[in-house]
């Protein structure tokens, strides 16, 4: 194989990875949730995307707020600030799947979820436990 052919083959193999990374950029940043004025920051975590709580009305009143609604008693002492609520989402450019997904307002979690890019400033997050799913629409924080 010639050097040019080898380079072309290498570039073709790398193209989906580059496209995936570019597609992820649409989700990166801060998003307002539907509950309690919370803000979740979606960021890269290795080869995937994750999300952590970075703001919210209750957190402004009490930045030391704990995860008291968690179903696991051993986790109830964790701080809500910077708590990871989305893990291991991959895909794109319009749909990502992953999980688990966690809602500190209710203490409910879901092993799987999906994020759909509705527009540049709107995403639809869905968490599913078997056939039962809950969804929220989040808007980009300014």
Coordinates of N, CA and C in Angstrom, one line a residue, residues 9-133:
X9 N -6.7 6.1 4.1 CA -7.4 5.1 4.9 C -7.4 5.5 6.4
X10 N -6.3 6.0 6.9 CA -6.3 6.4 8.3 C -7.2 7.6 8.5
X11 N -7.3 8.6 7.6 CA -8.2 9.7 7.7 C -9.6 9.2 7.7
X12 N -10.0 8.3 6.8 CA -11.3 7.8 6.8 C -11.7 7.1 8.0
X13 N -10.8 6.4 8.7 CA -11.1 5.7 9.9 C -11.3 6.7 11.0
X14 N -10.6 7.8 11.0 CA -10.7 8.8 12.0 C -11.9 9.7 11.9
X15 N -12.5 9.8 10.7 CA -13.6 10.7 10.4 C -14.8 10.6 11.3
X16 N -15.3 9.3 11.6 CA -16.4 9.2 12.5 C -16.1 9.8 13.9
X17 N -14.9 9.5 14.4 CA -14.6 10.0 15.7 C -14.6 11.5 15.7
X18 N -14.0 12.1 14.7 CA -14.0 13.6 14.7 C -15.4 14.1 14.6
X19 N -16.3 13.5 13.8 CA -17.7 14.0 13.6 C -18.4 13.8 15.0
X20 N -18.1 12.7 15.7 CA -18.8 12.5 17.0 C -18.4 13.7 18.0
X21 N -17.1 14.0 18.0 CA -16.6 15.0 18.9 C -17.2 16.3 18.5
X22 N -17.3 16.7 17.3 CA -17.9 17.9 16.8 C -19.4 17.9 17.2
X23 N -20.1 16.8 17.0 CA -21.5 16.7 17.4 C -21.8 16.9 18.8
X24 N -20.8 16.4 19.7 CA -21.0 16.6 21.1 C -21.0 18.1 21.5
X25 N -20.3 18.9 20.8 CA -20.2 20.3 21.1 C -21.6 21.0 21.3
X26 N -22.6 20.5 20.6 CA -23.9 21.1 20.6 C -24.5 21.0 22.0
X27 N -24.1 19.9 22.8 CA -24.6 19.7 24.2 C -23.8 20.4 25.3
X28 N -22.5 20.7 25.0 CA -21.6 21.2 26.0 C -22.1 22.5 26.5
X29 N -22.0 22.7 27.8 CA -22.4 24.0 28.4 C -23.4 23.8 29.5
X30 N -24.0 24.9 29.9 CA -25.0 25.0 31.0 C -26.4 25.0 30.5
X31 N -27.2 24.2 31.2 CA -28.6 24.0 30.8 C -29.5 24.2 32.0
X32 N -30.6 25.0 31.8 CA -31.6 25.2 32.9 C -32.6 24.0 32.9
X33 N -32.8 23.4 34.0 CA -33.8 22.3 34.1 C -35.2 22.9 34.3
X34 N -36.2 22.0 34.4 CA -37.5 22.5 34.6 C -37.8 22.7 36.1
X35 N -37.0 22.2 37.0 CA -37.3 22.3 38.4 C -36.4 23.2 39.2
X36 N -36.9 24.0 40.1 CA -36.2 24.8 41.1 C -35.1 25.6 40.5
X37 N -35.2 26.1 39.3 CA -34.2 27.0 38.8 C -32.8 26.4 38.7
X38 N -32.8 25.1 38.6 CA -31.5 24.4 38.6 C -30.7 24.5 37.3
X39 N -29.4 24.5 37.4 CA -28.6 24.5 36.2 C -27.7 23.3 36.2
X40 N -27.6 22.6 35.1 CA -26.7 21.4 35.0 C -25.7 21.8 33.9
X41 N -24.5 21.5 34.2 CA -23.4 21.7 33.2 C -23.1 20.4 32.5
X42 N -23.2 20.3 31.2 CA -22.9 19.1 30.5 C -21.4 19.3 30.0
X43 N -20.6 18.3 30.3 CA -19.2 18.4 30.0 C -18.7 17.1 29.5
X44 N -17.5 17.1 29.0 CA -16.8 15.8 28.6 C -16.3 15.1 29.8
X45 N -16.5 13.8 29.8 CA -15.9 12.9 30.8 C -15.3 11.7 30.1
X46 N -14.1 11.8 29.7 CA -13.5 10.8 28.9 C -14.0 10.9 27.5
X47 N -14.4 9.8 26.9 CA -15.0 9.8 25.5 C -16.5 10.1 25.5
X48 N -17.1 10.3 26.7 CA -18.5 10.5 26.8 C -18.8 11.9 27.3
X49 N -20.1 12.1 27.5 CA -20.6 13.4 28.1 C -21.3 13.1 29.4
X50 N -21.1 14.0 30.4 CA -21.7 13.8 31.7 C -22.3 15.2 32.1
X51 N -23.1 15.2 33.2 CA -23.7 16.4 33.6 C -23.6 16.5 35.1
X52 N -23.4 17.8 35.6 CA -23.3 18.0 37.1 C -24.1 19.2 37.4
X53 N -24.7 19.2 38.6 CA -25.4 20.4 39.1 C -24.5 21.5 39.5
X54 N -24.7 22.7 38.9 CA -23.8 23.8 39.2 C -24.6 25.0 39.8
X55 N -25.9 25.0 39.9 CA -26.7 26.1 40.4 C -28.1 25.7 40.6
X56 N -28.8 26.5 41.4 CA -30.2 26.3 41.6 C -30.7 27.2 42.8
X57 N -32.0 27.5 42.8 CA -32.5 28.4 43.8 C -32.3 27.8 45.2
X58 N -32.6 26.6 45.5 CA -32.3 26.1 46.8 C -30.8 26.1 47.2
X59 N -29.9 25.9 46.2 CA -28.5 26.0 46.4 C -28.0 27.4 46.7
X60 N -28.6 28.4 46.2 CA -28.3 29.7 46.5 C -28.6 30.0 48.0
X61 N -29.7 29.5 48.5 CA -30.1 29.7 49.9 C -29.2 28.8 50.8
X62 N -28.8 27.7 50.3 CA -28.0 26.7 51.2 C -27.1 26.0 50.3
X63 N -25.9 26.5 50.0 CA -24.9 25.9 49.1 C -24.4 24.5 49.7
X64 N -24.7 24.3 50.9 CA -24.2 23.0 51.6 C -25.3 21.9 51.5
X65 N -26.4 22.1 50.7 CA -27.5 21.2 50.6 C -27.0 19.8 50.3
X66 N -27.6 18.8 50.9 CA -27.2 17.4 50.8 C -28.3 16.6 50.0
X67 N -27.9 15.5 49.5 CA -28.7 14.6 48.7 C -29.6 13.7 49.6
X68 N -30.5 14.4 50.4 CA -31.2 13.7 51.5 C -32.4 12.8 50.9
X69 N -32.8 13.0 49.7 CA -33.8 12.2 49.1 C -33.3 10.9 48.4
X70 N -32.0 10.7 48.4 CA -31.4 9.5 47.8 C -32.0 8.3 48.4
X71 N -32.3 7.3 47.6 CA -32.9 6.0 48.1 C -31.8 5.2 48.9
X72 N -30.6 5.5 48.6 CA -29.5 4.8 49.3 C -29.0 5.7 50.4
X73 N -29.2 5.2 51.6 CA -28.9 6.0 52.8 C -27.4 6.4 52.9
X74 N -26.6 5.5 52.3 CA -25.1 5.8 52.3 C -24.7 7.0 51.5
X75 N -25.6 7.4 50.5 CA -25.4 8.5 49.6 C -26.0 9.8 50.1
X76 N -26.8 9.8 51.1 CA -27.6 11.0 51.5 C -26.7 12.2 52.0
X77 N -25.5 11.9 52.3 CA -24.6 13.0 52.9 C -23.9 13.7 51.7
X78 N -24.0 13.3 50.5 CA -23.3 14.0 49.4 C -23.9 15.3 49.1
X79 N -23.0 16.3 48.8 CA -23.5 17.6 48.4 C -24.2 17.6 47.1
X80 N -25.2 18.4 46.9 CA -25.9 18.5 45.6 C -25.0 19.3 44.7
X81 N -24.4 20.4 45.2 CA -23.5 21.2 44.3 C -22.4 20.3 43.7
X82 N -22.3 20.3 42.4 CA -21.3 19.5 41.6 C -21.7 18.0 41.6
X83 N -22.9 17.6 42.0 CA -23.3 16.3 42.0 C -23.5 15.8 40.5
X84 N -22.9 14.7 40.1 CA -23.1 14.2 38.8 C -24.5 13.6 38.6
X85 N -25.3 14.1 37.7 CA -26.6 13.6 37.5 C -26.8 12.9 36.1
X86 N -25.9 13.1 35.2 CA -25.9 12.5 33.9 C -24.5 11.8 33.8
X87 N -24.5 10.5 33.3 CA -23.3 9.8 33.1 C -23.2 9.1 31.7
X88 N -22.1 9.1 31.1 CA -21.7 8.2 30.0 C -22.6 8.3 28.8
X89 N -23.0 9.6 28.4 CA -23.8 9.8 27.2 C -22.9 9.8 26.0
X90 N -23.2 9.1 25.0 CA -22.5 9.0 23.7 C -23.5 9.1 22.5
X91 N -23.1 9.4 21.4 CA -23.9 9.5 20.2 C -23.8 10.8 19.5
X92 N -24.9 11.3 19.1 CA -24.9 12.6 18.4 C -25.0 12.4 16.9
X93 N -25.2 13.4 16.1 CA -25.3 14.8 16.5 C -26.6 15.3 17.0
X94 N -27.7 14.4 16.9 CA -29.0 14.9 17.4 C -29.5 14.1 18.5
X95 N -28.9 12.9 18.8 CA -29.4 12.0 19.9 C -28.3 11.4 20.6
X96 N -28.3 11.4 21.9 CA -27.3 10.7 22.7 C -28.0 9.8 23.6
X97 N -27.3 8.7 24.0 CA -27.9 7.7 24.9 C -26.8 7.4 26.0
X98 N -27.2 7.0 27.1 CA -26.3 6.7 28.2 C -27.0 6.4 29.5
X99 N -26.4 6.7 30.6 CA -26.9 6.5 31.9 C -25.9 6.0 32.8
X100 N -26.2 6.1 34.1 CA -27.5 6.4 34.7 C -27.8 7.9 34.7
X101 N -29.1 8.2 35.0 CA -29.6 9.6 35.1 C -30.1 9.7 36.5
X102 N -29.9 10.8 37.2 CA -30.3 10.9 38.6 C -31.0 12.3 38.8
X103 N -32.1 12.3 39.6 CA -32.9 13.5 39.9 C -32.8 13.7 41.4
X104 N -31.9 14.7 41.9 CA -31.8 14.9 43.3 C -33.0 15.5 43.9
X105 N -33.9 16.1 43.2 CA -35.2 16.6 43.7 C -36.1 15.5 44.3
X106 N -36.1 14.4 43.6 CA -37.0 13.3 44.0 C -36.2 12.1 44.6
X107 N -34.9 12.0 44.3 CA -34.1 10.9 44.7 C -34.3 9.7 43.8
X108 N -35.0 9.9 42.7 CA -35.2 8.9 41.6 C -34.0 8.8 40.7
X109 N -33.7 7.6 40.3 CA -32.7 7.5 39.2 C -33.2 6.5 38.2
X110 N -32.5 6.5 37.1 CA -32.8 5.6 35.9 C -31.5 5.1 35.4
X111 N -31.5 3.8 35.1 CA -30.2 3.2 34.6 C -29.9 3.7 33.2
X112 N -30.9 4.1 32.4 CA -30.7 4.5 31.0 C -31.4 5.8 30.8
X113 N -30.9 6.5 29.8 CA -31.5 7.8 29.4 C -31.1 8.1 28.0
X114 N -31.8 9.2 27.5 CA -31.5 9.7 26.2 C -31.6 11.3 26.2
X115 N -30.8 11.9 25.4 CA -30.9 13.4 25.2 C -31.1 13.6 23.8
X116 N -32.1 14.4 23.4 CA -32.4 14.8 22.1 C -32.2 16.3 21.9
X117 N -31.5 16.6 20.9 CA -31.3 18.1 20.6 C -32.5 18.5 19.8
X118 N -33.3 19.3 20.4 CA -34.5 19.9 19.8 C -34.1 21.1 18.9
X119 N -33.3 21.9 19.5 CA -32.7 23.1 18.7 C -31.4 23.4 19.4
X120 N -30.8 24.4 18.9 CA -29.5 24.8 19.5 C -29.6 25.2 21.0
X121 N -30.8 25.6 21.4 CA -31.0 26.1 22.8 C -32.0 25.2 23.6
X122 N -32.4 24.1 23.0 CA -33.4 23.3 23.7 C -33.0 21.8 23.6
X123 N -33.0 21.1 24.7 CA -32.8 19.6 24.7 C -33.9 18.9 25.4
X124 N -34.2 17.7 25.1 CA -35.2 16.9 25.7 C -34.4 15.7 26.4
X125 N -34.5 15.6 27.7 CA -33.8 14.6 28.5 C -34.9 13.6 28.9
X126 N -34.6 12.3 28.7 CA -35.5 11.2 29.1 C -34.7 10.2 29.9
X127 N -35.2 9.8 31.1 CA -34.7 8.8 31.9 C -35.7 7.6 32.0
X128 N -35.2 6.4 31.8 CA -36.1 5.2 31.7 C -35.7 4.1 32.7
X129 N -36.7 3.6 33.4 CA -36.5 2.4 34.2 C -37.4 1.4 33.6
X130 N -36.8 0.5 32.8 CA -37.6 -0.4 32.0 C -38.5 0.3 31.0
X131 N -39.8 0.0 31.0 CA -40.6 0.7 30.0 C -41.2 2.0 30.5
X132 N -40.9 2.3 31.7 CA -41.4 3.6 32.3 C -40.4 4.7 32.2
X133 N -40.7 5.8 31.6 CA -39.8 6.9 31.3 C -40.4 8.2 31.8

